[in-house]
Short mmCIF file of C-alpha atoms and ligand atoms in Angstrom, two decimals:
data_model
loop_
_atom_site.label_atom_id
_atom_site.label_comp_id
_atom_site.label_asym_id
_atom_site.label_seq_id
_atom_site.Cartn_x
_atom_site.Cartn_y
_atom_site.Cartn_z
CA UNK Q 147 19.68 -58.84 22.45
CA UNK Q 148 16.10 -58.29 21.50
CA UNK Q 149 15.43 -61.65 22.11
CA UNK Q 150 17.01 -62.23 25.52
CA UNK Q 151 14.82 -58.87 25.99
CA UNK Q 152 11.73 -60.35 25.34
CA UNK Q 153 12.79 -63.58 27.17
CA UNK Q 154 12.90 -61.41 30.56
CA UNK Q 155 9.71 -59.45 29.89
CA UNK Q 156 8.28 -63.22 29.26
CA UNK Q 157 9.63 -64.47 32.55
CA UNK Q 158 8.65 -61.34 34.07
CA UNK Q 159 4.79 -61.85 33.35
CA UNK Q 160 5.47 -65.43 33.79
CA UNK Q 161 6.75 -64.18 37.72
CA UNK Q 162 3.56 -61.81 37.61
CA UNK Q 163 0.80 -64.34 36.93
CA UNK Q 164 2.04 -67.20 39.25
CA UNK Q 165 2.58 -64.42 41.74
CA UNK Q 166 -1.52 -63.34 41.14
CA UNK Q 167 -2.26 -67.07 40.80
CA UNK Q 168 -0.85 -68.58 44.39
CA UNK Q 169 -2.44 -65.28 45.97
CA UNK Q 170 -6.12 -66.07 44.36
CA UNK Q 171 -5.52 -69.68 45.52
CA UNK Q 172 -5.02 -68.30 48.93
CA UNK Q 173 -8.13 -66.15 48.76
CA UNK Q 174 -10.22 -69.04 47.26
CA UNK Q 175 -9.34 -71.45 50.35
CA UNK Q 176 -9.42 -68.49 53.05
CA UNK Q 177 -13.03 -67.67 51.63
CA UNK Q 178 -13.77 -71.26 51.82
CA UNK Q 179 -13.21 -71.53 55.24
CA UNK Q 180 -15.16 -68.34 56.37
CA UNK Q 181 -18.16 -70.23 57.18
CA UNK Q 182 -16.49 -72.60 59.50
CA UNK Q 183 -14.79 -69.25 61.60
CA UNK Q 184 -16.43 -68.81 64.77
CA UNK Q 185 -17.71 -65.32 64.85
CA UNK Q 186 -18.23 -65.49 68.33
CA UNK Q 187 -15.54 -66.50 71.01
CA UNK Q 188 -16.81 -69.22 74.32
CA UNK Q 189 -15.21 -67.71 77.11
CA UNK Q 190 -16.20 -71.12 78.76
CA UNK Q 191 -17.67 -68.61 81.80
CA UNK Q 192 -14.02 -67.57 82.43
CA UNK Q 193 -13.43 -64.61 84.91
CA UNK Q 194 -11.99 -61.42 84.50
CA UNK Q 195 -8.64 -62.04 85.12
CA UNK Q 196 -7.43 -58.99 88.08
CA UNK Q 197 -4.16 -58.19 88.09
CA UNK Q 198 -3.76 -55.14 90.27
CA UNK Q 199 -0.37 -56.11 92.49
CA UNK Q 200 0.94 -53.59 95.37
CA UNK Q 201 3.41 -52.18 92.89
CA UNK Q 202 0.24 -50.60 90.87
CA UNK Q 203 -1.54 -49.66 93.64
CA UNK Q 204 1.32 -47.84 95.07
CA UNK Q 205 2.14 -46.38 91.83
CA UNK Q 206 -1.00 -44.69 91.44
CA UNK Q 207 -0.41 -42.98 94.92
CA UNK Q 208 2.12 -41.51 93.56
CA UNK Q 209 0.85 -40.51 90.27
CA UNK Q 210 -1.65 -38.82 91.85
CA UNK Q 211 0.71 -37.25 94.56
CA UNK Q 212 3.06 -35.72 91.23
CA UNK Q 213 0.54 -35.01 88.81
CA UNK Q 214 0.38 -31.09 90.46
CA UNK Q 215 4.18 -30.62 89.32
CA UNK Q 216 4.09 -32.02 86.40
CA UNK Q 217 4.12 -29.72 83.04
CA UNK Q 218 2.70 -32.06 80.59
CA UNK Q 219 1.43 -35.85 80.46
CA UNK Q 220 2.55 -38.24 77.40
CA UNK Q 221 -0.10 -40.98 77.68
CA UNK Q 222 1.04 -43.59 75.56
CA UNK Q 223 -0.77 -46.62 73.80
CA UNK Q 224 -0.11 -49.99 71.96
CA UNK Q 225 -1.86 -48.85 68.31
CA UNK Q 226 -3.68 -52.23 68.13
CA UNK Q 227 -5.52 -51.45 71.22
CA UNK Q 228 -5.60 -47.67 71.07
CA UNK Q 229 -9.47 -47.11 71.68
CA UNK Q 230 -9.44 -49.83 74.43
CA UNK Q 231 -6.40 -48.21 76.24
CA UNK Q 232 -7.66 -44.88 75.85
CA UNK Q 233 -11.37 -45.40 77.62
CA UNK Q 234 -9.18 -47.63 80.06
CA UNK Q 235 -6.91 -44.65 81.33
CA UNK Q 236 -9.75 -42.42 81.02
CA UNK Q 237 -11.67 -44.95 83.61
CA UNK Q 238 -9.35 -44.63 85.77
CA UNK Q 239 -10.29 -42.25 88.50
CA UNK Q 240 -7.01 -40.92 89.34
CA UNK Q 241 -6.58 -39.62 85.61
CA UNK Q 242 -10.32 -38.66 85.49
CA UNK Q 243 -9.83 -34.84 86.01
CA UNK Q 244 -6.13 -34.08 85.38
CA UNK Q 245 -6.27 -35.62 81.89
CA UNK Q 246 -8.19 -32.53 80.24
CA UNK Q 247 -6.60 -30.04 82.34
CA UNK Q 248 -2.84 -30.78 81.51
CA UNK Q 249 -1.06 -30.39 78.55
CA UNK Q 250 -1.31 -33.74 77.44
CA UNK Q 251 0.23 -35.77 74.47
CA UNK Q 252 -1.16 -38.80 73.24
CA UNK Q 253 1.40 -41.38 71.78
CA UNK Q 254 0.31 -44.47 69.28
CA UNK Q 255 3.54 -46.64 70.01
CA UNK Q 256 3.73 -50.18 68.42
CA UNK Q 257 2.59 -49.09 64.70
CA UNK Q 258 4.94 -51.58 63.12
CA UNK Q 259 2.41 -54.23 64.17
CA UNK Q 260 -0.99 -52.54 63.77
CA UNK Q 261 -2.58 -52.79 60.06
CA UNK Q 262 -3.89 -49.45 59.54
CA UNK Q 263 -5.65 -49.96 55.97
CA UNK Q 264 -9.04 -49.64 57.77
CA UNK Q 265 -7.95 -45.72 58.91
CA UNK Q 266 -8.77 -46.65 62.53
CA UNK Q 267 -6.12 -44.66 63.57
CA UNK Q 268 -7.50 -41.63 61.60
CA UNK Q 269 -10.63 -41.91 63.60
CA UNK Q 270 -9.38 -42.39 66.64
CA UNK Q 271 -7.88 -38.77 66.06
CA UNK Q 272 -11.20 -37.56 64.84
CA UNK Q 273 -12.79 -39.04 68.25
CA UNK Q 274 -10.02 -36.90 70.35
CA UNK Q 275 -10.55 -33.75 68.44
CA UNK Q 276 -14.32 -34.49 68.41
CA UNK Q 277 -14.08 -34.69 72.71
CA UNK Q 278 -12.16 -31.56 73.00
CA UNK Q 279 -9.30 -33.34 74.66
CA UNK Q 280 -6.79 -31.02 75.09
CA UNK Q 281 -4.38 -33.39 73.12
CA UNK Q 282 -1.46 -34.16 70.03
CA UNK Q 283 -1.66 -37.23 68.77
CA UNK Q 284 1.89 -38.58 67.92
CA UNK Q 285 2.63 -41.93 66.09
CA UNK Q 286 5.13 -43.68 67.30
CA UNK Q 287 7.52 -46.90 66.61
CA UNK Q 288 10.53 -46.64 68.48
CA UNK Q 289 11.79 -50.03 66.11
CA UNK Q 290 10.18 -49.04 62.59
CA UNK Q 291 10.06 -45.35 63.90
CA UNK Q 292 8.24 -43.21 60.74
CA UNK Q 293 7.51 -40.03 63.09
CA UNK Q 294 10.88 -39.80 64.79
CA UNK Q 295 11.79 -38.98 68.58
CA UNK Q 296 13.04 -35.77 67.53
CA UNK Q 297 9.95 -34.44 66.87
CA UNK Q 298 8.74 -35.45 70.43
CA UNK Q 299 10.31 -32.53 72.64
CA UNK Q 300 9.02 -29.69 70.43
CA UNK Q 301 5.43 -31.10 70.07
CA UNK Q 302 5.73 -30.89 74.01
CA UNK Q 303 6.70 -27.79 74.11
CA UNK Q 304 4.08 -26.62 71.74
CA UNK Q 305 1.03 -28.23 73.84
CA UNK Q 306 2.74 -26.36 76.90
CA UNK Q 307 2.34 -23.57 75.34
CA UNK Q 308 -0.65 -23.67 74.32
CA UNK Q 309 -2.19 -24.10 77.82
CA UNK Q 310 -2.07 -21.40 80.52
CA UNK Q 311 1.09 -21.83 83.24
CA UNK Q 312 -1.21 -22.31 85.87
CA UNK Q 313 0.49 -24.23 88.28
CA UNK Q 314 4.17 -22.95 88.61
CA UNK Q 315 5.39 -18.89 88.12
CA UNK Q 316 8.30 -19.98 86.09
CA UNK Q 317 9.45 -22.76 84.48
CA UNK Q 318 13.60 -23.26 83.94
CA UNK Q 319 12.95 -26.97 83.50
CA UNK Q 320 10.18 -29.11 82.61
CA UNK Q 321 8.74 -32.49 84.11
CA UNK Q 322 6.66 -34.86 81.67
CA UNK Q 323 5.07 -37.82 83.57
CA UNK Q 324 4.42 -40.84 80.61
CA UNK Q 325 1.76 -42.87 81.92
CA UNK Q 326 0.47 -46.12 80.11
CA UNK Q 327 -1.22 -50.27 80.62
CA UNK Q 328 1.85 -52.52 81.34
CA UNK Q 329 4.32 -53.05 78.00
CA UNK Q 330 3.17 -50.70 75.93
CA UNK Q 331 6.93 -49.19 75.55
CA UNK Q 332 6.97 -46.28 78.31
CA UNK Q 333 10.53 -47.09 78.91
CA UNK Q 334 11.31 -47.87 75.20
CA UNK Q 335 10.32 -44.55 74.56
CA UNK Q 336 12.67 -42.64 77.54
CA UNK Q 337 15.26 -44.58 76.33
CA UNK Q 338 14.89 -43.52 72.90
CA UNK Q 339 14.51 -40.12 73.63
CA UNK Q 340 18.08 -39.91 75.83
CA UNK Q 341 19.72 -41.64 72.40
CA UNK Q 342 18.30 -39.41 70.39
CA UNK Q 343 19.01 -36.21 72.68
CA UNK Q 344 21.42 -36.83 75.23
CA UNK Q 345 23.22 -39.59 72.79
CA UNK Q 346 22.89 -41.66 75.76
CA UNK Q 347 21.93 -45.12 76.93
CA UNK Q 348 19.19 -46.73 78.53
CA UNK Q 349 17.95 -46.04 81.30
CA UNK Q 350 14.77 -47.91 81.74
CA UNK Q 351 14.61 -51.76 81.81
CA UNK Q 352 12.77 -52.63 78.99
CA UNK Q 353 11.20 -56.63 78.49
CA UNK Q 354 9.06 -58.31 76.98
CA UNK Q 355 6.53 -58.93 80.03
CA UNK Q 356 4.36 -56.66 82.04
CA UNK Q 357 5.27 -55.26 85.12
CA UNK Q 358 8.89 -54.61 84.39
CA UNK Q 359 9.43 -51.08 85.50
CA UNK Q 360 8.19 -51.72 89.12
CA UNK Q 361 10.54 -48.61 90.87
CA UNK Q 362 7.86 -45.53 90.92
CA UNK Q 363 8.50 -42.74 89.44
CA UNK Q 364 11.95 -42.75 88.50
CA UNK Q 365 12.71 -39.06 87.32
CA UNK Q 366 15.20 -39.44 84.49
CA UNK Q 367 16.50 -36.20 81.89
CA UNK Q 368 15.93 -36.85 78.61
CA UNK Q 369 16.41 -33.66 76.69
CA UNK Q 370 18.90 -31.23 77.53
CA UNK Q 371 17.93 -27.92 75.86
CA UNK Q 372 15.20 -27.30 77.30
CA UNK Q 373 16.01 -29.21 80.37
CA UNK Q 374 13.41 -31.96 80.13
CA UNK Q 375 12.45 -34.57 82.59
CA UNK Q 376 10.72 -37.32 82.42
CA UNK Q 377 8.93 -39.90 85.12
CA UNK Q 378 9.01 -43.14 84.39
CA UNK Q 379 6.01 -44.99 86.00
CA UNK Q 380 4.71 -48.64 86.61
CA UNK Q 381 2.07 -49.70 83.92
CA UNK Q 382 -0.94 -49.65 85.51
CA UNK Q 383 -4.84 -51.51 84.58
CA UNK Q 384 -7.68 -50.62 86.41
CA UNK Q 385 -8.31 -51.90 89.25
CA UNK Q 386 -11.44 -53.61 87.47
CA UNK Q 387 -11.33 -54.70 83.91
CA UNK Q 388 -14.88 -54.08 82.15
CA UNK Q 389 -14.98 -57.40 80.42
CA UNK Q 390 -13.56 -60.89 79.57
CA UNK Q 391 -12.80 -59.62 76.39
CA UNK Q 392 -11.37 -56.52 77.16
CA UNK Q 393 -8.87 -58.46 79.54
CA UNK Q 394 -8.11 -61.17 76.53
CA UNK Q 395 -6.99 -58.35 74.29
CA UNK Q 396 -5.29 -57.24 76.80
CA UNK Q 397 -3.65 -60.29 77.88
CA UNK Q 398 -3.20 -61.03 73.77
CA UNK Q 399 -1.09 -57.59 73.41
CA UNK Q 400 0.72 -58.88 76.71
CA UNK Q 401 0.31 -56.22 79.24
CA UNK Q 402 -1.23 -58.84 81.71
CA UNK Q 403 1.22 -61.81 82.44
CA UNK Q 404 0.63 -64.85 80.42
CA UNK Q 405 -0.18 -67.15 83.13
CA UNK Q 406 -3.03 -65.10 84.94
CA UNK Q 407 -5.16 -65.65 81.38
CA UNK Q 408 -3.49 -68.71 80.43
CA UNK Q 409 -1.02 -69.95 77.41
CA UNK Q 410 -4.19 -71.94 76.10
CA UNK Q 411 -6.96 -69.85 76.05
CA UNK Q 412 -4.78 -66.84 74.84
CA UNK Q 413 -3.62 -69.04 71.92
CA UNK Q 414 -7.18 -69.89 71.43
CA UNK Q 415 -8.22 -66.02 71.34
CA UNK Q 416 -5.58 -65.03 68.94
CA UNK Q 417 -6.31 -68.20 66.19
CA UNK Q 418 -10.45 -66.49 66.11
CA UNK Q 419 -8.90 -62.90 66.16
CA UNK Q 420 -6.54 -63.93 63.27
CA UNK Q 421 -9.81 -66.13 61.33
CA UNK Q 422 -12.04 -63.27 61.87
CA UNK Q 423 -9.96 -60.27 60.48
CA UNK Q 424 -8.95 -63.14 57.69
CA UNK Q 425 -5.15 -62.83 58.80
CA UNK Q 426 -3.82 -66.28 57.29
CA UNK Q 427 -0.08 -65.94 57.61
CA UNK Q 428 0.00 -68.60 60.07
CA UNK Q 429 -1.22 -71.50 57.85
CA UNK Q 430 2.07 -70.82 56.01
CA UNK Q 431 4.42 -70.26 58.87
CA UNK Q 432 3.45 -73.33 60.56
CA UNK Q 433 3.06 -75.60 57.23
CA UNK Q 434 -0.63 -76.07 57.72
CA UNK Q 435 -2.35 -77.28 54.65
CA UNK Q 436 -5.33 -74.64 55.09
CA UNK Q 437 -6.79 -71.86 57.45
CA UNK Q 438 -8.18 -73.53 60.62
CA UNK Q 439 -10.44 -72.94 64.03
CA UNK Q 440 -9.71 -75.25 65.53
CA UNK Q 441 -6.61 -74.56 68.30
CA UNK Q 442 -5.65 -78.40 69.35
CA UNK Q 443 -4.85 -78.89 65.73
CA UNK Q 444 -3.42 -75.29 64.92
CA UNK Q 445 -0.92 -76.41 68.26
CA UNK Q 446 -0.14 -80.01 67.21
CA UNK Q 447 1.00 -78.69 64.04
CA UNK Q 448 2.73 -75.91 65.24
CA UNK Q 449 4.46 -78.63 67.77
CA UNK Q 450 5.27 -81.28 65.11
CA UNK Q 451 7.27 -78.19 62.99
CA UNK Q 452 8.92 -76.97 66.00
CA UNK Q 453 9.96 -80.22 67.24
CA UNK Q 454 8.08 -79.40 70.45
CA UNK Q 455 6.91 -83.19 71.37
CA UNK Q 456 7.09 -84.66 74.67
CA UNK Q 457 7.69 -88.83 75.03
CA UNK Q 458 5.13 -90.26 77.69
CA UNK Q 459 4.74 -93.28 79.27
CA UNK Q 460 0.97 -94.43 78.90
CA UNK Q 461 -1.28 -97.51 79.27
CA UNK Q 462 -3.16 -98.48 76.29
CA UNK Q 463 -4.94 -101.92 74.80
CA UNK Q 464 -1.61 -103.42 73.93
CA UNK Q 465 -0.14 -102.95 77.45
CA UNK Q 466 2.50 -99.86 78.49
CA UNK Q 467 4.01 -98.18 76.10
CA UNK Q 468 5.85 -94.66 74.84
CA UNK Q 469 4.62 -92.47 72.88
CA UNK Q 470 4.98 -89.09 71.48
CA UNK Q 471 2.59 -86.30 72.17
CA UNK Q 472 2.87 -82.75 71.10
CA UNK Q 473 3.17 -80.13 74.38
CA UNK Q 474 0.44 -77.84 73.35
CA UNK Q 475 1.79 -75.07 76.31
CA UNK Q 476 5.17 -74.69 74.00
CA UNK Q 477 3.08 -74.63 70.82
CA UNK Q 478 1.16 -71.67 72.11
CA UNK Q 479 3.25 -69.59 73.61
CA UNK Q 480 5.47 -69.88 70.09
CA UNK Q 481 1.98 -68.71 68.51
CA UNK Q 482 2.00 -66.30 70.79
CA UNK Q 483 5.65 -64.98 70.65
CA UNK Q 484 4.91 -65.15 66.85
CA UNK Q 485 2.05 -62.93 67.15
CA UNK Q 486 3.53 -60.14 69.67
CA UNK Q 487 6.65 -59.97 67.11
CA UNK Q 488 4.28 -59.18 63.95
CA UNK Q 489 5.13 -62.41 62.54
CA UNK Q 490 1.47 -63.47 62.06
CA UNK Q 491 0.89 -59.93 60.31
CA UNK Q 492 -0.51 -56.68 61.21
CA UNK Q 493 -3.39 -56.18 62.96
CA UNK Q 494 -6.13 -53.76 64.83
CA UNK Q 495 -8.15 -55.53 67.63
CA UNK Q 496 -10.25 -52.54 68.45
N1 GTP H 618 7.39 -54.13 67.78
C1 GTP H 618 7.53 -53.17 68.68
N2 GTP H 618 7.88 -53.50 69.94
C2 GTP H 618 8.00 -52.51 70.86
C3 GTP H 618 7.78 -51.15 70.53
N3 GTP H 618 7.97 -50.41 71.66
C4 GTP H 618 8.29 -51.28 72.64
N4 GTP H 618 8.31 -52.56 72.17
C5 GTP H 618 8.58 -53.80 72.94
O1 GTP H 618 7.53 -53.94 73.91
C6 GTP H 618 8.04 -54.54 75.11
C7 GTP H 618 7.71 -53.64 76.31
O2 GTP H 618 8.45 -52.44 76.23
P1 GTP H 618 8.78 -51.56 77.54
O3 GTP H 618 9.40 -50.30 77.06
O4 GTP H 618 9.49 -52.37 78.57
O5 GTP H 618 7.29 -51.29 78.05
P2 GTP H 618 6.80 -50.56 79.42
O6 GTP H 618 5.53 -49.88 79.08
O7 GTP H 618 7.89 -49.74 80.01
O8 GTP H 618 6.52 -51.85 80.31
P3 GTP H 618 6.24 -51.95 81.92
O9 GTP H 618 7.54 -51.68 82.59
O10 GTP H 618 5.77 -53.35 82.06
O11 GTP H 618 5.16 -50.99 82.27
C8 GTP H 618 9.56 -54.73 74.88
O12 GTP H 618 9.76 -56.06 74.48
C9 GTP H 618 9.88 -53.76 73.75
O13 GTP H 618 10.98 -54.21 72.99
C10 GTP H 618 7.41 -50.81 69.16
O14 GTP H 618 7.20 -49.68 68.76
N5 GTP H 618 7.31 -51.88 68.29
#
């Protein structure tokens, strides 16, 4: 018995050191590589790419048409971008006074792919309280959820009351407008709220691109005692996006559509994001032998494993023939995919 013991505690530390051993081997190569990241990105004079279609436009008519009635305003960001989306909203001139003067919650949503070992969230909260933005910060997840929807309707209720009724004598029902960039889970969030307090189903479209919820201002009940409403509205970006990074991290976290940016140069963004904040969990996904920066490699690999290869006709010194090339577009918008899913790890881009 004693021996079989000490057989398992032997095994055990056997488990323990290989475990320590393959991670040091993966910290010796990452470090090796560091010199070879790029620590700046060539935007190759790129453009800021302007999305602003008639369905954003329109919906910030009407935003600023509702905003009077409305009791309280749940602004709500992806985590990885949160300081980004923040000044963005803030930017935006039709937010520009009503922000501070309505009872307004502030909503982290996404946290099951942001890494938050570097507290960035914690300052982010200090900045708010530092501003005097009349604001609650709420973390959110509506997947991994660790602060749950229930807790959303009576942190409303408490900012409401907090702030002076000043624009209706009595209120028998409340109106919440969520406001938010493209795909950062507005309608992930109403529809969690009705399952959680109406035990009812969706009633937002939710998808993986930008621009889904295109209907403005959809008013839709999501809490029943207190009668609580809540208007949906389109995602919308300023009408002018400050720089070419700003609109890559933007595109990256997918609330601008792929192919405004590009599949390529996206791809190529995320592989120096993922170098530079020494995120490696790609070289094993995709069976690369070590970290790399360069992305027509990164893709051919990523190709070959996914059996994403194209056969082509093409003339070379020995006359026509066939061969097989990787398609690089497939390859990176798997990378891609890969990334908005939290397969390549957590992250903060801020
Ligand atoms: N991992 C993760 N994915 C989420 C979370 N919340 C929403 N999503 C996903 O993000 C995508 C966008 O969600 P939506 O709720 O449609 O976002 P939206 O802000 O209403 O989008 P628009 O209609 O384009 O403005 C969907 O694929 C959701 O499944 C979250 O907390 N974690």
């Amino acid at each position: 018995m004693q021996l079989s013991q000490s057989k398992c505690s032997l095994k055990a530390n056997e488990g323990r050191w290989i475990y320590i051993w393959v991670n040091s081997m993966k910290l010796y190569q990452a470090l090796r590589h560091v010199d070879k990241f790029r620590t700046v990105f060539d935007f190759g004079g790129r453009e800021v790419a302007h999305w602003f279609p008639g369905h954003m436009a329109k919906g910030l008519k009407q935003m600023r048409a509702n905003l009077k009635s409305v009791d309280c305003i749940i602004e709500i960001h992806d985590a990885r971008i949160s300081f980004l989306l923040y000044y963005t909203i803030k930017q935006n001139p039709v937010f520009q006074d009503t922000l501070s003067a309505k009872p307004h919650l502030l909503i982290l949503n996404k946290m099951d792919l942001a890494d938050l070992s570097n507290k960035q969230v914690q300052i982010l909260a200090a900045a708010l309280a530092e501003s005097h933005v009349s604001s609650i910060l709420l973390y959110y997840s509506y997947i991994y959820s660790a602060e749950n929807p229930e807790e959303l309707v009576p942190k409303v209720m408490d900012i409401i009351a907090s702030k002076p009724r000043f624009n209706r004598e009595e209120i028998t029902n409340y109106c919440l407008m969520v406001i938010g960039v493209p795909n950062v889970g507005k309608s992930s969030l109403i529809n969690s709220l009705r399952r959680t307090n109406l035990k009812k189903g969706r009633a937002s479209r939710v998808g993986g691109e930008p621009g889904i919820t295109k209907a403005v201002l959809t008013k839709i009940q999501v809490c029943e005692r207190p009668i609580m409403y809540l208007l949906d509205t389109p995602g919308v970006l300023p009408p002018k996006i400050e720089s070419v990074e700003t609109g890559m991290k933007l595109a990256l976290c997918g609330t601008i559509l792929d192919h405004l940016v590009g599949e390529d140069i996206i791809a190529d963004y995320l592989l120096y994001s993922l170098n530079r904040l020494g995120k490696f969990s790609y070289v094993d996904k995709y069976d690369l032998q070590e970290p790399s920066d360069d992305i027509q490699h990164v893709l051919k690999r990523i190709a070959v494993k996914l059996g994403k290869t194209q056969r082509v006709k093409a003339i070379t010194g020995v006359g026509n023939v066939t061969i097989t090339i990787p398609n690089y577009t497939a390859a990176a918008y798997d990378f891609i995919r890969a990334f908005r899913k939290g397969e390549l790890g957590q992250v903060m881009l801020d």
